[in-house]
CSV table of C-alpha atoms in Angstrom, one decimal:
chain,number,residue,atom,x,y,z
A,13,UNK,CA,187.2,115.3,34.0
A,14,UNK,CA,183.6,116.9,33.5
A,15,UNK,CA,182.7,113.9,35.1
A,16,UNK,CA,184.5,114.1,38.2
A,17,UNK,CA,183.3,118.1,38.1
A,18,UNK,CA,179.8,117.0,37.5
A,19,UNK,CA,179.8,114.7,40.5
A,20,UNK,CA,181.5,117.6,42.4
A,21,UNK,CA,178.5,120.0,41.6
A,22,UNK,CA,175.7,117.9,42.6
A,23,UNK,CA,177.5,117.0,46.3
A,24,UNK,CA,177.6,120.5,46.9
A,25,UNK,CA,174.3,121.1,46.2
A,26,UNK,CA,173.1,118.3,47.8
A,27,UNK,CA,175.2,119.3,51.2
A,28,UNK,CA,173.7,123.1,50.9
A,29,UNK,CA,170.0,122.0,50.4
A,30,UNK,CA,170.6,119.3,53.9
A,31,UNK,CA,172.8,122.5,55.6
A,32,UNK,CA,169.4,124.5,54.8
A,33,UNK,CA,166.9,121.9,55.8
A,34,UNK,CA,168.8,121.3,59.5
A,35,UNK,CA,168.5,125.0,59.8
A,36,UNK,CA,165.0,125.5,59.0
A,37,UNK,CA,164.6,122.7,62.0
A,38,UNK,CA,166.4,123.9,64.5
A,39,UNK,CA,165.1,127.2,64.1
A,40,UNK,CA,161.4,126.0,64.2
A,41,UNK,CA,162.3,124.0,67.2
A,42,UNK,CA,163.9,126.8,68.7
A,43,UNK,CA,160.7,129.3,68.2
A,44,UNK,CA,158.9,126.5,69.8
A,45,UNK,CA,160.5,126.5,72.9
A,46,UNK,CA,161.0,130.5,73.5
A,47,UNK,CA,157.9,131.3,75.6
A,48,UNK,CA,156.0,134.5,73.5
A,49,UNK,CA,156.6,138.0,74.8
A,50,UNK,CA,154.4,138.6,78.3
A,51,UNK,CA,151.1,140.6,77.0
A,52,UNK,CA,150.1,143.8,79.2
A,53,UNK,CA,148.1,142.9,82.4
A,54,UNK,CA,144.6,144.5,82.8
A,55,UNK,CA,144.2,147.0,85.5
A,56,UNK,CA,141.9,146.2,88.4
A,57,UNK,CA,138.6,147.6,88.4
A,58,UNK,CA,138.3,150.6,90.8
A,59,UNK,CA,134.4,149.7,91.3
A,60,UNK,CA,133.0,147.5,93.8
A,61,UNK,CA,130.0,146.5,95.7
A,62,UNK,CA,129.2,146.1,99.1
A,63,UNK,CA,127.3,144.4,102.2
A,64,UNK,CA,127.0,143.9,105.8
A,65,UNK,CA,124.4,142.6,107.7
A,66,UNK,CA,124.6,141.6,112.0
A,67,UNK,CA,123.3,143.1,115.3
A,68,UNK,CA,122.5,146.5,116.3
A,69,UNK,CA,122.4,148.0,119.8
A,70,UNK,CA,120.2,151.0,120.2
A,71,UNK,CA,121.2,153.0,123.2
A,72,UNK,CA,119.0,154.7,125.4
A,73,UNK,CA,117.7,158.2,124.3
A,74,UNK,CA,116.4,161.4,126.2
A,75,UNK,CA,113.5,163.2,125.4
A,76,UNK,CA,115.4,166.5,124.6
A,77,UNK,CA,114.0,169.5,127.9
A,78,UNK,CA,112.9,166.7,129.7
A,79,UNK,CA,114.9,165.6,132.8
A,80,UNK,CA,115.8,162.1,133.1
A,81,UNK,CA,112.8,160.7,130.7
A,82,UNK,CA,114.1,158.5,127.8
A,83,UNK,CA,113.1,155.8,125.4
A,84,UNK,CA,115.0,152.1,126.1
A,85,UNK,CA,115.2,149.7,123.2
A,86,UNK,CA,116.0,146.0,122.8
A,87,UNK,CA,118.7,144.5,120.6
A,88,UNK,CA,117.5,144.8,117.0
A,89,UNK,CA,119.0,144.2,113.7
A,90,UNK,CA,121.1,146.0,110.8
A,91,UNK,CA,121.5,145.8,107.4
A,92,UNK,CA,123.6,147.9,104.5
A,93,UNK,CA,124.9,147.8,100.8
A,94,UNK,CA,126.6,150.1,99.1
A,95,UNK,CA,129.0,151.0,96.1
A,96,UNK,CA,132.6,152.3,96.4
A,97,UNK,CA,135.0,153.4,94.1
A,98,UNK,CA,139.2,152.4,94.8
A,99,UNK,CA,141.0,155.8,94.8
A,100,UNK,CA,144.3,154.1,95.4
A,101,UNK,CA,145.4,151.0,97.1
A,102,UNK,CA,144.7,151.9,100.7
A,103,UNK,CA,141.8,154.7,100.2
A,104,UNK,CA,138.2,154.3,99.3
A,105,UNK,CA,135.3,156.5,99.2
A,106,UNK,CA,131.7,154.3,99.4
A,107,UNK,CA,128.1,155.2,98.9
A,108,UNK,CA,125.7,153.2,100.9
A,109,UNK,CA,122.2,152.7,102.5
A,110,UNK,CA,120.4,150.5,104.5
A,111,UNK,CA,117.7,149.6,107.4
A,112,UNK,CA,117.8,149.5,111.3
A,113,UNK,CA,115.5,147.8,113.6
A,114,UNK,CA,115.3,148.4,117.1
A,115,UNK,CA,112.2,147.3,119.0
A,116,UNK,CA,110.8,149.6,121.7
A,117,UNK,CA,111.6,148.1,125.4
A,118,UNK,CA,110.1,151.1,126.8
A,119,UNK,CA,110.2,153.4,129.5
A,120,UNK,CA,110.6,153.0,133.5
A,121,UNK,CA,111.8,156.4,134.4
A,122,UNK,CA,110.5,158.8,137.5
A,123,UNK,CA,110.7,162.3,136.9
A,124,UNK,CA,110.2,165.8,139.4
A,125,UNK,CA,107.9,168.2,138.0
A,126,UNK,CA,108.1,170.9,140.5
A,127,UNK,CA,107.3,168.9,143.8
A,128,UNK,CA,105.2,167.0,141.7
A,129,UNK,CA,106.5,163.2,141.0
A,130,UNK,CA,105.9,161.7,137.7
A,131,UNK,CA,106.9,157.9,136.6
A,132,UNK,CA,106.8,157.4,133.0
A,133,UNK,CA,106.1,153.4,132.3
A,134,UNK,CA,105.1,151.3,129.8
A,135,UNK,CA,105.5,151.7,126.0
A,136,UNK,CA,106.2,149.5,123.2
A,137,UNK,CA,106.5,149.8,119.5
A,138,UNK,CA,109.6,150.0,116.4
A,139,UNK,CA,112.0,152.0,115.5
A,140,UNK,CA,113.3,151.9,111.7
A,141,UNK,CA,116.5,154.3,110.8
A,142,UNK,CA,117.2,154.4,107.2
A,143,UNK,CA,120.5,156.3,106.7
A,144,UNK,CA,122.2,157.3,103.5
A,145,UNK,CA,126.0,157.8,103.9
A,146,UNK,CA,129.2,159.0,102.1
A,147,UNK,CA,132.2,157.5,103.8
A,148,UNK,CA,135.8,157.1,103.5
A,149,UNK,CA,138.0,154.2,104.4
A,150,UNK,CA,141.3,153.7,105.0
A,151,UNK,CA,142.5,150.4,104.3
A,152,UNK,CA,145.9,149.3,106.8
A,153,UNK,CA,147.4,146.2,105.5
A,154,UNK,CA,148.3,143.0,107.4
A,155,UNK,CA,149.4,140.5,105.5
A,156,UNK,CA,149.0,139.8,101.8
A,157,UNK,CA,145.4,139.0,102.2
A,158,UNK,CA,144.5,140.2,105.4
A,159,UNK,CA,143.9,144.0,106.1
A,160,UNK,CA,142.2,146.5,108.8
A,161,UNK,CA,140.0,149.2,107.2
A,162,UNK,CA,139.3,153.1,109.5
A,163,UNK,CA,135.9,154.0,108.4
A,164,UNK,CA,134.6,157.4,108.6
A,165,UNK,CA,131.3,158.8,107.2
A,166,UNK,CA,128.4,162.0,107.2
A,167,UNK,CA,125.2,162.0,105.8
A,168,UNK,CA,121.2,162.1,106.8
A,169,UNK,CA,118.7,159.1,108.4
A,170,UNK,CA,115.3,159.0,107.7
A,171,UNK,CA,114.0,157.5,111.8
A,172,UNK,CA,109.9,156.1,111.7
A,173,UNK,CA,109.4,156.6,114.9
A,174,UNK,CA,106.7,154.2,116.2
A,175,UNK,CA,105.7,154.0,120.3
A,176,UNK,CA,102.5,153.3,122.1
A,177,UNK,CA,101.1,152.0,125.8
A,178,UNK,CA,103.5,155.2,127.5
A,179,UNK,CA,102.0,155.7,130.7
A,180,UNK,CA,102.1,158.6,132.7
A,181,UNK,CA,101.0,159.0,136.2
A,182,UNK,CA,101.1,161.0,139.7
A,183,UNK,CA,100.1,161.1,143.1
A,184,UNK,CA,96.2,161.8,143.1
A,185,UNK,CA,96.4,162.6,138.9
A,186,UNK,CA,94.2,159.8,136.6
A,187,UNK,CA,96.6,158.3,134.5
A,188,UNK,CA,97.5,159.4,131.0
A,189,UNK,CA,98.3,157.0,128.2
A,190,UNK,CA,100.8,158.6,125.2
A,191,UNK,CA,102.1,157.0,121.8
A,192,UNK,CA,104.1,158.5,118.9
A,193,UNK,CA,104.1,157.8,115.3
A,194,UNK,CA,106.2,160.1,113.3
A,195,UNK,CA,108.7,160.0,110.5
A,196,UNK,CA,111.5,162.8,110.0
A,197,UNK,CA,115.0,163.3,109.3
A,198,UNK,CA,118.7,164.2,110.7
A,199,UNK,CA,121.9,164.5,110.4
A,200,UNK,CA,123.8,161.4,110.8
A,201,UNK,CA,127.8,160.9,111.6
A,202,UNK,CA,129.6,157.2,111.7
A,203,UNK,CA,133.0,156.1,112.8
A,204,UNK,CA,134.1,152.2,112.4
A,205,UNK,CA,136.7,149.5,111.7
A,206,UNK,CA,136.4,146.5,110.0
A,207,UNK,CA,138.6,143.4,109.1
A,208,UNK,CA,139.1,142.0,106.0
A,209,UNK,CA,140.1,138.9,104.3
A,210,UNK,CA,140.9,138.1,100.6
A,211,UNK,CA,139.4,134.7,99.5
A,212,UNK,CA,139.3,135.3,96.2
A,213,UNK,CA,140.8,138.1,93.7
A,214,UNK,CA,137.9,139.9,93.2
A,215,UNK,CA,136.2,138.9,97.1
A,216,UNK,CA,137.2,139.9,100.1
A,217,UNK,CA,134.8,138.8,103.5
A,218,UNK,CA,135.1,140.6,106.8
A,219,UNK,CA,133.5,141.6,110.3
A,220,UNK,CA,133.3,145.2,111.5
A,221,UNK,CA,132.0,147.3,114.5
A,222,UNK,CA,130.3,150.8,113.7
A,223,UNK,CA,129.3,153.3,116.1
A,224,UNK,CA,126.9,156.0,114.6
A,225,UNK,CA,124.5,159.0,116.1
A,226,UNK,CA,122.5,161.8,115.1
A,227,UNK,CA,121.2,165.3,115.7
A,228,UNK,CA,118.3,166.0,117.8
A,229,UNK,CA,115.5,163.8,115.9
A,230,UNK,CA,111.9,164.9,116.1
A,231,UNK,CA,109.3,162.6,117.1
A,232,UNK,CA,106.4,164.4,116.6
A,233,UNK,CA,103.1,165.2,118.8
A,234,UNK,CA,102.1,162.5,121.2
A,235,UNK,CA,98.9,161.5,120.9
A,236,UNK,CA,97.5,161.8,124.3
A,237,UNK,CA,94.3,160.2,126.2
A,238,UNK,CA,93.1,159.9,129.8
A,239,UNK,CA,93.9,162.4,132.2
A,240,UNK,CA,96.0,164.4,130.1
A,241,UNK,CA,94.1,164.6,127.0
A,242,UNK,CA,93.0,167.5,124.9
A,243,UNK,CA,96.5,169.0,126.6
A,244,UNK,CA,98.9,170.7,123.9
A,245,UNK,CA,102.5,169.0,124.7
A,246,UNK,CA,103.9,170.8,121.3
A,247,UNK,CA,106.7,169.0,119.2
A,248,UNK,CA,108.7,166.5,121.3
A,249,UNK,CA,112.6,165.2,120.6
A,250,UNK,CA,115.2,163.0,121.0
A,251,UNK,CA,118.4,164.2,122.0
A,252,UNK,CA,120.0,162.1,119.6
A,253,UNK,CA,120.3,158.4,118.7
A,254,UNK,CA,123.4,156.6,118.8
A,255,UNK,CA,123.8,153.0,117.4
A,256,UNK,CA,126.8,150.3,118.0
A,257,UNK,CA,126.4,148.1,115.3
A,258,UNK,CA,128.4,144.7,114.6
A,259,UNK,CA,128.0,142.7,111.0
A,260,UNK,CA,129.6,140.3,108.8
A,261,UNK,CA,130.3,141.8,105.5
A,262,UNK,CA,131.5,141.1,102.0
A,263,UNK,CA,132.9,143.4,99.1
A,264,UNK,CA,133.3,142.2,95.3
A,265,UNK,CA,134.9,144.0,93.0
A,266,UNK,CA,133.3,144.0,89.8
């Protein structure tokens, strides 16, 4: 009898210890296969950097209190960068500055003085605009990747103003030769669009066309020789300068 009990004792065991091991094993097996818990994602950074760089068409600009006289320019160049900061998905506020180029075509512009004809010809020279701007933009999206941002912006240019060989001449006056060289600054406005494209999660690449002017921007006291000279013409200005600008550009986030 003790055995048969013995015996009885030690298959029991035996089958707990193997129900216990099979356990174990299907439970590691099981833990193996359930994918861990998802961690929390990172939020994007709100901070990002930004560039353009293309064309830029100065338009032609009056002498302010002078009838029909202005400065033409040829096609030049344009180049920004800037930081912005995301507010929310479709809103961001950027911080930018950046260079303008416009070289002087000059003038070809006849004028009445009185009864007096004048033609103003001639003139060459740079012009370099240097704004720094605060702007806004509204982001409008497309696609999942593709987007159209409303740019609007205020802030102050620094213009180097830079002309020479202006000729100015009348019936039975000696001709008198004029040139500017003068830095100052003004009040500067800008209103764009720009379209973007996503080719990366942190990169986004783009073109854009901005249209920008100013107040009244001084160029100084011409320097004056020939017929004219030792005259006092005072402190002349432009009207304004308005710039259409159009650039490839690229934003990373960082």
């Amino acid at each position: 009898m003790k055995p048969l009990m013995i015996a009885a004792a030690a298959a029991l065991t035996l089958s707990s210890m193997v129900s216990a091991d099979a356990l174990a094993l299907i439970t590691q097996d099981a833990d193996e296969k359930t994918p861990p818990l998802p961690t929390e994602t990172a939020a994007a950074n709100p901070w990002y950097a930004a560039a353009a760089v293309g064309g830029n068409f100065l338009l032609d600009a009056k002498i302010k209190d002078e009838d029909g006289i202005k400065f033409k320019f040829k096609n030049g160049l344009g180049l920004n960068i800037g930081v912005g900061y995301q507010l929310c998905e479709t809103l961001a506020v950027e911080v930018r500055s950046g260079l303008l180029w416009n070289e002087i075509k000059g003038f070809n512009e006849t004028s009445m003085i009185g009864n007096t004809s004048v033609a103003t010809t001639g003139g060459d020279g740079d012009v370099y605009q240097i704004p720094l701007m605060a702007s806004l933009i509204y982001s409008i999206p497309i696609s999942e990747k593709l987007s159209i941002g409303l740019k609007a912006g205020v802030g102050i240019q620094w213009t180097d103003f830079n002309a020479s060989n202006i000729e100015v001449s009348s019936p039975g006056v000696p001709s008198s030769f004029g040139s500017y060289d003068h830095t100052s600054t003004a009040f500067r406005w800008e209103v764009g669009f720009q379209l973007a494209n996503q080719i990366a999660h942190n990169v986004r690449i783009g073109g854009g066309v901005l249209f920008s002017g100013t107040s009244s921007v001084s160029l100084g006291t011409a320097t004056v020789t020939g017929g004219a000279a030792g005259a006092d013409f005072g402190d002349d200005k432009l009207e304004a300068l308005y710039n259409v600008s159009l650039g490839f550009a690229i934003k990373i986030t960082f």
